[in-house]
Amino acid sequence: MSSLATDPDLIRIGNCSGFYGDRISAMRDMLEGGELDVLTGDYLAELTMLILGRDRMKDAGLGYAKTFVRQFEDCLGLALDRGVQIVVNAGGLNPAGLAVRLREVSDKLGLPATIAHVEGDDLTGRAAELGLGSPLTANAYLGAWGIVACLDAGADVVVTGRVTDASVVVGPAAAHFGWGRSDYDQLAGAVVAGHIIECGTQATGGNYSFFQEIADLTRPGFPIAEIRRDGSSIITKHDNTGGAVTVDTVEAQLMYEIQSARYAGPDATARIDSIQLSQDGPDRVLVTGVRGEAPPPQLKVSLNTLGGFRNEMEFILTGLDIEAKAELAQKQLESWLTVRPAELDWTLARLDRPDADTEERASALLRCVVRDPDPNKVGRSFSSVAVELALASYPGCSFTALPGNGSPYGIFTPGYVDAAEVPHVAVHADGTRVAIEAAAETRALADVPEPELPEPLPTGTTKNVPLGTIALARSGDKGGNANIGVWVRTDAQWRWLVHTLTTDEVQRLLPETASLRVTRHVLPNLRAVNFVVEGLLGKGVAYQARFDPQAKGLAEWLRSRNIDIPEELLA
């Protein structure tokens, strides 16, 4: 193989993008900041696929992450000089088109880079025959072996379409160490390392509950996984960069967007409940003990459809009688509409407080969201009618924005197809196409039985304080579901948490979840419990079912809720 890594037992893989729109300078920062063997970037998310799908509707030559082209043009020479291979999923819906564009840039710069790509994930044209309906985009989550084939053939740069977020890390590691497809523990170790660094600075202090503990969070550095031959890894960052790498910042990312104790992927299923984390020096966290299993027989498919059109108007309600003012505005608007949209949702956010010292702190927000397949029913016929209330409604009636037309919204749904039904093709720089076979051995996913719990903490004096006084948490979205991972730092705190924070208690603390199905998964090695809240996000992030459509702040809401905590745990 042609890996540029010089240590046969170690490969240093960095990340320079956690989403489409992340820090544009990160690629150069990572290449100049210290030693790397491979630089990866994750540009795709459920919402991104919809955005790229709309780009492709306008121009069939698009459908990839255009910001990556800018980074590539700026940094290709530096990467080649440093001997750093680049592996990214920026190809989105058009990895072949991106590869062509990158070769044009390479030729213009006079830099002879070998550029390969991976394709086959796009199932849009076959969606109906596969039982996936008629979506705008349908992309299967491919694994790492197409990337391995490209790197083994000497590629300097590999671009992919929809692969799993961890695959851009698993591929280089598997290629470097020569792992086989049944080396499940090693592959799962790389999957976990890839999951930790895939979201960039979320592993180095970004979006971290105890953020005030970090000395310098002004500009956190991007993470690096030093992966070893046995699949264990060290998570770190370049010297003299902001943020921090601690057991808790790493665990915060581990908790992000997971479901059960099994983290399924097309190459291996990683057992989250097997992971051991330990500090291995300043800004160095050791990840060991990861057990792997054969992947499931089906691949997940990201399905995006255009759900219709959406619009909203937001009323400002100030001072006294907030509830009555909201009731009047709702009654008036609904009675004045000559055409009623298919969906009309009202939300009153009581941000006001009594005897407020500023007008803003005396005000609440009443939001009306409408959706309909017909754009005319949610356009000016809705928003202009709302504004017509301005002089005819409650005292102080005003709005946060001017009336406007509706805009299209998308719906995300997951689909599943047999892995053998999905072509997986490595396309080398010379055009040679290599078919990647589906996994020969598979294992159907099943929930892990709840482990034996520690003895409860003896009853003692408690204090009613926010859960976040001792607990950290991280939340995220998976389609219409949300997850909330909660963990603590000591064994005594764990004995209290695992017996106290049940699904019933979460639903009591978070009333918005009370009517939904909530499941709990216990992770003793991490002193963590993970909750999956089904249906909280409606039909996915683009649907915007709630004001926090990706559930980013859900964990912090839970941490802010008061609960009786033993005083001995608060010392």
Coordinates of C-alpha atoms in Angstrom, one line a residue:
M1 CA 0.0 0.0 0.0
S2 CA 1.1 3.6 -0.4
S3 CA 0.3 5.0 3.0
L4 CA 2.4 8.1 3.7
A5 CA 2.4 7.3 7.5
T6 CA 5.9 6.4 8.6
D7 CA 5.1 4.4 11.8
P8 CA 3.8 0.9 11.0
D9 CA 2.1 0.7 14.4
L10 CA 0.5 4.2 14.5
I11 CA -1.4 6.5 12.3
R12 CA -2.3 10.1 13.1
I13 CA -5.6 11.1 11.6
G14 CA -6.9 14.7 12.1
N15 CA -10.2 16.3 11.4
C16 CA -10.8 19.7 9.8
S17 CA -14.6 19.8 9.4
G18 CA -17.5 18.8 11.5
F19 CA -20.2 20.1 9.2
Y20 CA -20.8 21.9 5.9
G21 CA -20.0 25.5 7.0
D22 CA -17.4 24.8 9.6
R23 CA -14.3 26.9 10.1
I24 CA -12.9 27.5 6.6
S25 CA -9.3 28.0 7.9
A26 CA -9.3 24.6 9.7
M27 CA -7.6 22.7 6.9
R28 CA -4.6 25.0 6.8
D29 CA -4.5 25.2 10.6
M30 CA -4.3 21.4 10.9
L31 CA -1.7 21.0 8.2
E32 CA 0.5 23.7 9.6
G33 CA -0.1 23.0 13.3
G34 CA 1.9 19.7 13.7
E35 CA 2.4 16.2 12.5
L36 CA -0.4 14.3 10.6
D37 CA -0.6 11.3 8.4
V38 CA -4.2 11.8 7.2
L39 CA -6.6 14.8 7.3
T40 CA -10.3 14.0 7.2
G41 CA -13.4 16.2 7.0
D42 CA -17.1 15.5 7.6
Y43 CA -19.3 17.8 5.5
L44 CA -22.5 15.8 5.5
A45 CA -25.6 15.7 7.8
E46 CA -29.2 14.9 7.3
L47 CA -30.0 18.5 6.6
T48 CA -27.0 18.9 4.3
M49 CA -28.1 16.2 2.0
L50 CA -31.4 18.1 1.5
I51 CA -29.4 21.3 0.8
L52 CA -27.2 19.5 -1.7
G53 CA -30.3 18.0 -3.3
R54 CA -31.8 21.4 -3.9
D55 CA -28.4 22.5 -5.4
R56 CA -28.5 19.6 -7.8
M57 CA -32.0 20.5 -8.9
K58 CA -30.7 23.9 -10.0
D59 CA -27.5 22.6 -11.5
A60 CA -26.9 18.8 -12.2
G61 CA -23.1 19.5 -12.0
L62 CA -23.4 20.5 -8.3
G63 CA -24.4 18.4 -5.3
Y64 CA -21.0 18.5 -3.5
A65 CA -19.6 20.7 -0.7
K66 CA -18.4 23.8 -2.5
T67 CA -16.4 25.1 0.5
F68 CA -14.1 22.1 0.3
V69 CA -13.0 23.2 -3.2
R70 CA -11.8 26.5 -1.7
Q71 CA -9.9 24.7 1.1
F72 CA -8.4 22.3 -1.4
E73 CA -7.2 25.0 -3.7
D74 CA -5.6 26.8 -0.7
C75 CA -4.0 23.7 0.9
L76 CA -3.2 21.1 -1.7
G77 CA 0.4 22.1 -2.1
L78 CA 0.8 22.2 1.6
A79 CA -0.7 18.7 2.0
L80 CA 1.5 17.3 -0.7
D81 CA 4.6 18.9 0.8
R82 CA 3.8 17.5 4.3
G83 CA 2.9 14.1 2.9
V84 CA -0.6 14.2 4.3
Q85 CA -3.4 12.2 2.6
I86 CA -6.9 13.8 2.5
V87 CA -10.0 11.8 2.9
V88 CA -13.4 13.6 3.0
N89 CA -17.1 12.9 2.3
A90 CA -17.4 16.3 0.7
G91 CA -18.6 14.6 -2.5
G92 CA -22.1 14.6 -1.1
L93 CA -24.5 13.7 -4.0
N94 CA -21.9 14.0 -6.7
P95 CA -18.5 12.6 -5.7
A96 CA -17.5 12.0 -9.3
G97 CA -18.2 15.6 -10.1
L98 CA -16.2 16.8 -7.2
A99 CA -13.2 14.6 -8.2
V100 CA -13.3 16.2 -11.7
R101 CA -13.4 19.6 -10.2
L102 CA -10.5 18.8 -7.9
R103 CA -8.4 17.6 -10.8
E104 CA -9.1 20.9 -12.6
V105 CA -7.8 22.7 -9.5
S106 CA -4.8 20.5 -9.3
D107 CA -3.9 21.0 -12.9
K108 CA -4.3 24.7 -12.7
L109 CA -2.0 24.8 -9.7
G110 CA 0.5 22.5 -11.4
L111 CA 0.4 20.1 -8.5
P112 CA 0.3 16.4 -9.6
A113 CA -2.2 15.0 -7.1
T114 CA -3.7 11.5 -7.5
I115 CA -7.4 11.9 -6.8
A116 CA -9.8 9.0 -6.4
H117 CA -13.4 8.8 -5.4
V118 CA -16.0 6.4 -4.0
E119 CA -19.5 6.1 -5.3
G120 CA -22.6 3.8 -5.3
D121 CA -24.4 5.3 -2.3
D122 CA -26.9 7.2 -4.5
L123 CA -30.0 5.1 -4.7
T124 CA -32.4 7.9 -5.8
G125 CA -33.0 6.4 -9.3
R126 CA -33.8 3.0 -7.8
A127 CA -35.7 4.2 -4.7
A128 CA -39.1 3.0 -5.9
E129 CA -37.9 -0.5 -6.8
L130 CA -36.2 -0.8 -3.4
G131 CA -39.4 0.2 -1.6
L132 CA -38.1 3.6 -0.6
G133 CA -40.8 5.7 -2.2
S134 CA -40.0 8.7 -4.4
P135 CA -37.6 10.9 -2.4
L136 CA -35.6 13.9 -3.6
T137 CA -32.4 12.1 -2.4
A138 CA -31.8 8.5 -1.3
N139 CA -28.3 7.7 -0.2
A140 CA -27.1 4.6 1.6
Y141 CA -24.4 4.9 4.3
L142 CA -21.4 3.1 2.8
G143 CA -18.5 1.8 4.8
A144 CA -14.7 2.2 4.7
W145 CA -13.6 -0.5 2.2
G146 CA -13.9 1.7 -0.9
I147 CA -11.7 4.2 0.8
V148 CA -9.2 1.4 1.6
A149 CA -9.1 0.4 -2.1
C150 CA -8.4 4.0 -3.2
L151 CA -5.6 4.4 -0.7
D152 CA -4.1 1.1 -1.5
A153 CA -3.9 2.1 -5.1
G154 CA -1.9 5.2 -4.2
A155 CA -4.5 8.0 -3.9
D156 CA -3.3 11.3 -2.4
V157 CA -7.0 12.5 -2.1
V158 CA -10.1 10.4 -1.7
V159 CA -13.6 12.0 -1.9
T160 CA -16.7 10.1 -1.1
G161 CA -20.5 10.5 -1.1
R162 CA -22.6 9.4 1.8
V163 CA -20.4 7.1 3.9
T164 CA -20.8 6.8 7.7
D165 CA -19.2 9.7 9.5
A166 CA -16.6 7.4 11.0
S167 CA -15.7 5.7 7.7
V168 CA -13.3 8.5 6.7
V169 CA -11.2 7.5 9.7
V170 CA -11.8 3.8 9.6
G171 CA -10.6 3.6 5.9
P172 CA -7.1 5.1 6.4
A173 CA -6.6 3.1 9.6
A174 CA -7.6 -0.2 7.9
A175 CA -5.5 0.6 4.9
H176 CA -2.4 1.4 7.0
F177 CA -2.6 -1.6 9.3
G178 CA -3.9 -4.1 6.7
W179 CA -6.8 -5.1 8.8
G180 CA -9.2 -7.7 7.4
R181 CA -12.9 -7.4 7.3
S182 CA -13.4 -9.6 10.3
D183 CA -11.0 -7.7 12.5
Y184 CA -14.0 -6.4 14.4
D185 CA -12.4 -5.2 17.6
Q186 CA -9.8 -3.2 15.7
L187 CA -12.4 -1.8 13.2
A188 CA -14.7 -1.0 16.1
G189 CA -11.9 0.9 17.8
A190 CA -11.4 3.0 14.7
V191 CA -15.2 3.5 14.5
V192 CA -15.2 4.9 18.0
A193 CA -12.1 7.1 17.3
G194 CA -13.9 8.3 14.1
H195 CA -17.1 9.1 16.0
I196 CA -15.1 11.1 18.6
I197 CA -13.3 13.3 16.0
E198 CA -16.0 13.5 13.3
C199 CA -17.7 16.6 14.8
G200 CA -14.5 18.6 15.0
T201 CA -14.2 20.8 18.1
Q202 CA -17.0 19.1 19.9
A203 CA -14.2 16.8 21.1
T204 CA -12.0 19.6 22.3
G205 CA -14.4 21.6 24.4
G206 CA -17.0 22.9 22.1
N207 CA -20.6 22.5 23.3
Y208 CA -19.3 21.1 26.6
S209 CA -21.4 21.3 29.7
F210 CA -18.6 22.4 32.1
F211 CA -17.2 24.8 29.6
Q212 CA -16.1 27.2 32.3
E213 CA -13.4 24.7 33.4
I214 CA -11.6 25.2 30.1
A215 CA -8.9 27.8 30.4
D216 CA -9.1 29.0 26.7
L217 CA -12.1 28.2 24.6
T218 CA -11.7 31.3 22.4
R219 CA -10.7 29.2 19.3
P220 CA -10.6 25.5 20.2
G221 CA -8.2 23.3 18.1
F222 CA -9.5 20.5 16.0
P223 CA -9.0 16.9 17.2
I224 CA -6.6 14.2 16.2
A225 CA -6.9 10.4 16.7
E226 CA -3.6 8.5 17.1
I227 CA -4.8 5.1 16.2
R228 CA -2.8 2.0 17.1
R229 CA -2.6 -1.4 15.4
D230 CA -4.8 -3.0 18.0
G231 CA -7.6 -0.4 17.5
S232 CA -7.0 1.6 20.6
S233 CA -6.3 5.3 20.2
I234 CA -5.2 8.5 21.8
I235 CA -7.4 11.5 21.2
T236 CA -5.5 14.8 21.2
K237 CA -5.0 18.1 19.4
H238 CA -2.1 20.1 18.1
D239 CA 0.0 22.0 20.7
N240 CA -0.7 25.7 21.3
T241 CA -4.3 25.5 20.2
G242 CA -7.3 26.4 22.3
G243 CA -9.8 24.1 24.0
A244 CA -8.9 21.0 25.9
V245 CA -9.0 17.2 25.5
T246 CA -10.1 15.5 28.7
V247 CA -12.0 12.4 29.5
D248 CA -15.2 14.5 29.8
T249 CA -14.8 16.4 26.5
V250 CA -14.2 13.1 24.8
E251 CA -17.2 11.5 26.5
A252 CA -19.3 14.4 25.6
Q253 CA -18.8 13.6 21.9
L254 CA -19.2 9.9 22.5
M255 CA -22.7 10.6 23.9
Y256 CA -23.6 12.7 20.8
E257 CA -26.3 11.2 18.5
I258 CA -25.9 7.6 19.8
Q259 CA -28.8 5.2 20.4
S260 CA -28.3 2.0 22.3
A261 CA -25.2 0.3 23.7
R262 CA -24.5 -0.9 20.1
Y263 CA -23.2 1.7 17.6
A264 CA -23.9 0.1 14.2
G265 CA -21.9 0.7 11.1
P266 CA -21.5 -1.1 7.7
D267 CA -18.0 -2.4 8.7
A268 CA -18.5 -3.3 12.3
T269 CA -20.8 -2.7 15.2
A270 CA -19.0 -1.0 18.1
R271 CA -20.1 -1.8 21.7
I272 CA -20.3 1.6 23.4
D273 CA -20.6 -0.2 26.7
S274 CA -17.1 -1.7 26.3
I275 CA -15.3 1.6 26.0
Q276 CA -12.7 2.6 28.6
L277 CA -11.5 6.3 28.8
S278 CA -8.5 7.5 30.8
Q279 CA -6.4 10.6 30.8
D280 CA -2.9 10.0 29.4
G281 CA -1.3 13.4 29.9
P282 CA -2.3 16.9 29.1
D283 CA -4.8 17.0 26.2
R284 CA -4.4 13.3 25.6
V285 CA -7.2 10.7 26.3
L286 CA -6.6 7.0 25.9
V287 CA -9.5 5.0 24.4
T288 CA -9.2 1.3 25.0
G289 CA -11.3 -1.9 25.4
V290 CA -13.6 -1.4 22.4
R291 CA -15.3 -4.6 21.4
G292 CA -16.6 -5.1 17.9
E293 CA -19.2 -7.3 16.3
A294 CA -20.2 -8.1 12.7
P295 CA -22.2 -5.3 11.0
P296 CA -25.9 -5.6 10.5
P297 CA -27.2 -7.1 7.2
Q298 CA -28.8 -3.9 6.1
L299 CA -27.5 -0.5 5.3
K300 CA -29.2 2.6 6.5
V301 CA -30.5 5.0 3.8
S302 CA -30.9 8.7 4.2
L303 CA -34.2 9.7 2.5
N304 CA -35.0 13.4 2.0
T305 CA -38.2 14.6 0.4
L306 CA -39.7 18.0 -0.1
G307 CA -42.5 18.1 2.4
G308 CA -44.2 21.3 1.3
F309 CA -43.9 25.0 2.2
R310 CA -43.5 26.7 5.5
N311 CA -44.0 30.2 6.9
E312 CA -44.1 31.8 10.3
M313 CA -45.0 35.1 12.0
E314 CA -43.9 36.0 15.5
F315 CA -45.9 38.4 17.7
I316 CA -44.4 40.4 20.5
L317 CA -46.6 40.5 23.7
T318 CA -45.5 42.9 26.3
G319 CA -46.4 43.6 30.0
L320 CA -49.7 42.4 31.6
D321 CA -52.3 39.8 30.5
I322 CA -49.9 37.8 28.3
E323 CA -52.1 34.8 28.1
A324 CA -55.2 36.8 27.2
K325 CA -53.3 38.8 24.5
A326 CA -52.1 35.5 23.0
E327 CA -55.6 34.1 23.0
L328 CA -56.9 37.2 21.2
A329 CA -54.2 37.2 18.5
Q330 CA -54.7 33.5 17.8
K331 CA -58.5 33.9 17.6
Q332 CA -58.3 36.9 15.3
L333 CA -55.7 35.5 12.9
E334 CA -57.4 32.1 12.5
S335 CA -60.8 33.8 11.9
W336 CA -59.3 36.3 9.4
L337 CA -57.6 33.7 7.2
T338 CA -59.6 33.1 4.0
V339 CA -57.6 30.0 3.2
R340 CA -56.5 27.7 6.1
P341 CA -53.2 26.0 5.7
A342 CA -52.9 22.2 6.3
E343 CA -51.0 22.8 9.5
L344 CA -51.2 25.8 11.8
D345 CA -49.2 25.6 15.0
W346 CA -49.0 28.1 17.9
T347 CA -46.3 28.4 20.5
L348 CA -46.2 30.9 23.3
A349 CA -42.7 31.4 24.8
R350 CA -43.1 33.1 28.2
L351 CA -39.8 35.0 28.3
D352 CA -41.4 37.8 30.2
R353 CA -40.9 38.5 33.9
P354 CA -42.9 40.6 36.4
D355 CA -41.9 44.2 37.1
A356 CA -39.2 43.9 34.5
D357 CA -36.5 46.6 34.3
T358 CA -36.3 46.6 30.4
E359 CA -39.1 46.3 27.8
E360 CA -37.5 43.2 26.3
R361 CA -37.6 41.4 29.7
A362 CA -41.2 42.3 30.0
S363 CA -42.1 40.6 26.6
A364 CA -43.1 37.2 25.5
L365 CA -43.1 35.7 22.0
L366 CA -46.1 34.1 20.3
R367 CA -45.1 32.1 17.2
C368 CA -47.5 30.9 14.5
V369 CA -46.0 28.3 12.1
V370 CA -48.0 27.2 9.0
R371 CA -47.2 24.4 6.5
D372 CA -49.0 23.3 3.4
P373 CA -48.2 21.5 0.1
D374 CA -49.5 24.7 -1.8
P375 CA -47.1 27.6 -1.4
N376 CA -49.9 30.1 -2.0
K377 CA -51.6 29.0 1.2
V378 CA -48.6 29.9 3.4
G379 CA -47.3 32.9 1.5
R380 CA -48.5 36.5 1.7
S381 CA -52.1 35.2 2.1
F382 CA -50.9 34.2 5.6
S383 CA -48.2 36.6 6.7
S384 CA -49.9 39.8 5.4
V385 CA -53.1 38.8 7.2
A386 CA -51.1 38.5 10.4
V387 CA -49.7 42.0 9.9
E388 CA -53.2 43.4 9.3
L389 CA -53.8 42.7 13.0
A390 CA -51.3 45.4 14.0
L391 CA -53.8 48.1 14.7
A392 CA -56.8 45.9 15.5
S393 CA -55.6 43.5 18.2
Y394 CA -54.0 43.5 21.7
P395 CA -52.3 46.6 23.2
G396 CA -48.7 46.9 22.0
C397 CA -49.2 44.5 19.1
S398 CA -45.9 44.2 17.0
F399 CA -43.9 41.6 15.2
T400 CA -40.3 40.4 15.0
A401 CA -40.2 40.4 11.2
L402 CA -41.9 41.8 8.2
P403 CA -44.4 39.6 6.2
G404 CA -42.8 37.3 3.6
N405 CA -43.4 34.4 1.3
G406 CA -43.2 30.8 2.4
S407 CA -40.2 28.6 1.8
P408 CA -39.9 24.9 1.0
Y409 CA -39.1 22.5 3.9
G410 CA -37.8 19.0 3.8
I411 CA -38.7 15.7 5.6
F412 CA -36.0 13.2 6.6
T413 CA -36.8 9.6 7.1
P414 CA -34.4 6.6 7.5
G415 CA -34.7 3.6 5.2
Y416 CA -33.0 0.3 5.2
V417 CA -31.9 -2.0 2.3
D418 CA -29.9 -5.2 2.2
A419 CA -26.2 -4.4 1.8
A420 CA -25.9 -6.6 -1.2
E421 CA -28.4 -4.3 -3.1
V422 CA -26.1 -1.3 -2.8
P423 CA -23.2 -0.9 -5.2
H424 CA -20.0 0.2 -3.6
V425 CA -17.4 1.3 -6.1
A426 CA -13.9 2.7 -5.7
V427 CA -13.0 4.8 -8.8
H428 CA -9.2 5.3 -9.2
A429 CA -7.6 8.3 -10.7
D430 CA -7.1 6.6 -14.0
G431 CA -10.8 5.7 -14.2
T432 CA -10.4 2.0 -13.1
R433 CA -13.5 0.9 -11.2
V434 CA -13.3 -1.6 -8.4
A435 CA -16.4 -3.2 -7.0
I436 CA -16.4 -3.6 -3.2
E437 CA -18.3 -6.6 -1.9
A438 CA -20.8 -6.4 0.9
A439 CA -19.9 -7.9 4.2
A440 CA -19.9 -11.7 4.1
E441 CA -20.7 -12.0 7.8
T442 CA -23.4 -10.0 9.4
R443 CA -25.2 -9.9 12.8
A444 CA -28.7 -8.5 13.3
L445 CA -28.9 -5.7 15.8
A446 CA -30.5 -6.4 19.1
D447 CA -30.7 -4.4 22.3
V448 CA -28.1 -5.1 25.0
P449 CA -29.8 -6.3 28.2
E450 CA -29.5 -3.8 31.0
P451 CA -26.3 -4.6 33.0
E452 CA -26.3 -5.3 36.8
L453 CA -26.7 -2.0 38.5
P454 CA -24.5 -0.9 41.5
E455 CA -26.1 -0.7 45.0
P456 CA -28.1 2.5 45.4
L457 CA -26.6 5.2 47.4
P458 CA -27.9 5.2 51.1
T459 CA -30.6 7.6 51.7
G460 CA -29.4 10.8 53.3
T461 CA -30.0 14.6 53.4
T462 CA -30.7 16.0 50.0
K463 CA -30.8 19.4 48.4
N464 CA -33.0 20.5 45.5
V465 CA -30.6 21.9 42.9
P466 CA -30.1 21.7 39.2
L467 CA -29.1 18.2 37.9
G468 CA -26.2 19.9 36.1
T469 CA -24.6 20.8 39.4
I470 CA -23.0 17.4 39.2
A471 CA -24.0 15.9 35.8
L472 CA -22.8 16.6 32.3
A473 CA -24.9 16.0 29.3
R474 CA -24.9 16.1 25.5
S475 CA -27.9 15.9 23.1
G476 CA -28.5 15.6 19.4
D477 CA -30.8 14.5 16.6
K478 CA -31.4 11.4 14.6
G479 CA -34.2 12.0 12.2
G480 CA -37.3 12.8 14.2
N481 CA -35.7 11.4 17.4
A482 CA -33.5 13.1 20.0
N483 CA -30.9 11.6 22.3
I484 CA -29.7 12.8 25.7
G485 CA -26.6 11.3 27.2
V486 CA -26.0 12.1 30.8
W487 CA -22.9 11.1 32.9
V488 CA -21.2 11.9 36.2
R489 CA -17.6 11.8 37.4
T490 CA -17.5 9.6 40.5
D491 CA -18.7 6.2 41.5
A492 CA -20.9 7.6 44.3
Q493 CA -22.5 10.0 41.9
W494 CA -23.1 7.1 39.5
R495 CA -24.8 5.0 42.2
W496 CA -27.2 7.9 42.7
L497 CA -27.7 8.8 39.0
V498 CA -28.4 5.3 37.6
H499 CA -31.2 4.7 40.2
T500 CA -32.6 8.2 40.1
L501 CA -32.6 9.3 36.5
T502 CA -35.2 6.9 35.1
T503 CA -37.3 7.4 32.0
D504 CA -40.2 8.4 34.2
E505 CA -38.0 11.0 35.9
V506 CA -36.8 12.4 32.6
Q507 CA -40.4 12.8 31.4
R508 CA -41.2 14.6 34.7
L509 CA -38.3 16.9 34.3
L510 CA -38.9 17.5 30.6
P511 CA -42.7 17.8 30.2
E512 CA -42.4 18.1 26.4
T513 CA -41.4 14.4 26.4
A514 CA -44.2 13.2 28.6
S515 CA -46.4 11.9 25.7
L516 CA -43.5 10.4 23.8
R517 CA -41.7 7.0 24.0
V518 CA -38.5 7.4 25.9
T519 CA -36.0 4.5 26.3
R520 CA -32.9 4.3 28.5
H521 CA -29.6 2.6 27.8
V522 CA -27.1 2.1 30.7
L523 CA -23.4 2.5 30.1
P524 CA -21.5 1.7 33.4
N525 CA -18.0 2.0 32.0
L526 CA -18.8 5.6 31.1
R527 CA -20.9 6.2 34.3
A528 CA -23.6 7.3 31.7
V529 CA -27.2 6.8 30.8
N530 CA -28.5 7.6 27.3
F531 CA -32.1 8.4 26.6
V532 CA -33.7 8.2 23.2
V533 CA -36.8 10.4 22.8
E534 CA -38.9 9.2 19.8
G535 CA -40.7 11.8 17.7
L536 CA -39.6 14.9 19.6
L537 CA -38.3 16.5 16.4
G538 CA -41.3 15.6 14.2
K539 CA -40.2 14.7 10.7
G540 CA -36.5 15.7 11.1
V541 CA -34.5 18.9 11.4
A542 CA -35.7 20.5 8.1
Y543 CA -39.3 20.2 9.3
Q544 CA -38.5 22.5 12.3
A545 CA -41.1 20.9 14.6
R546 CA -39.7 22.9 17.6
F547 CA -37.6 26.0 18.1
D548 CA -34.5 23.8 18.7
P549 CA -34.9 21.5 15.7
Q550 CA -31.7 19.6 16.2
A551 CA -32.2 19.2 20.0
K552 CA -28.8 20.9 20.6
G553 CA -30.0 22.5 23.8
L554 CA -32.2 19.6 25.1
A555 CA -29.4 18.3 27.4
E556 CA -28.8 21.7 28.8
W557 CA -32.5 22.1 29.6
L558 CA -32.4 18.8 31.4
R559 CA -29.3 19.9 33.4
S560 CA -31.1 23.1 34.4
R561 CA -34.0 21.3 36.0
N562 CA -34.0 20.9 39.8
I563 CA -33.8 17.5 41.4
D564 CA -33.1 16.3 44.9
I565 CA -29.4 15.4 45.1
P566 CA -27.7 14.0 48.2
E567 CA -25.7 16.7 49.9
E568 CA -22.6 14.4 50.1
L569 CA -22.4 14.4 46.3
L570 CA -22.4 18.2 46.2
A571 CA -19.3 18.7 48.4

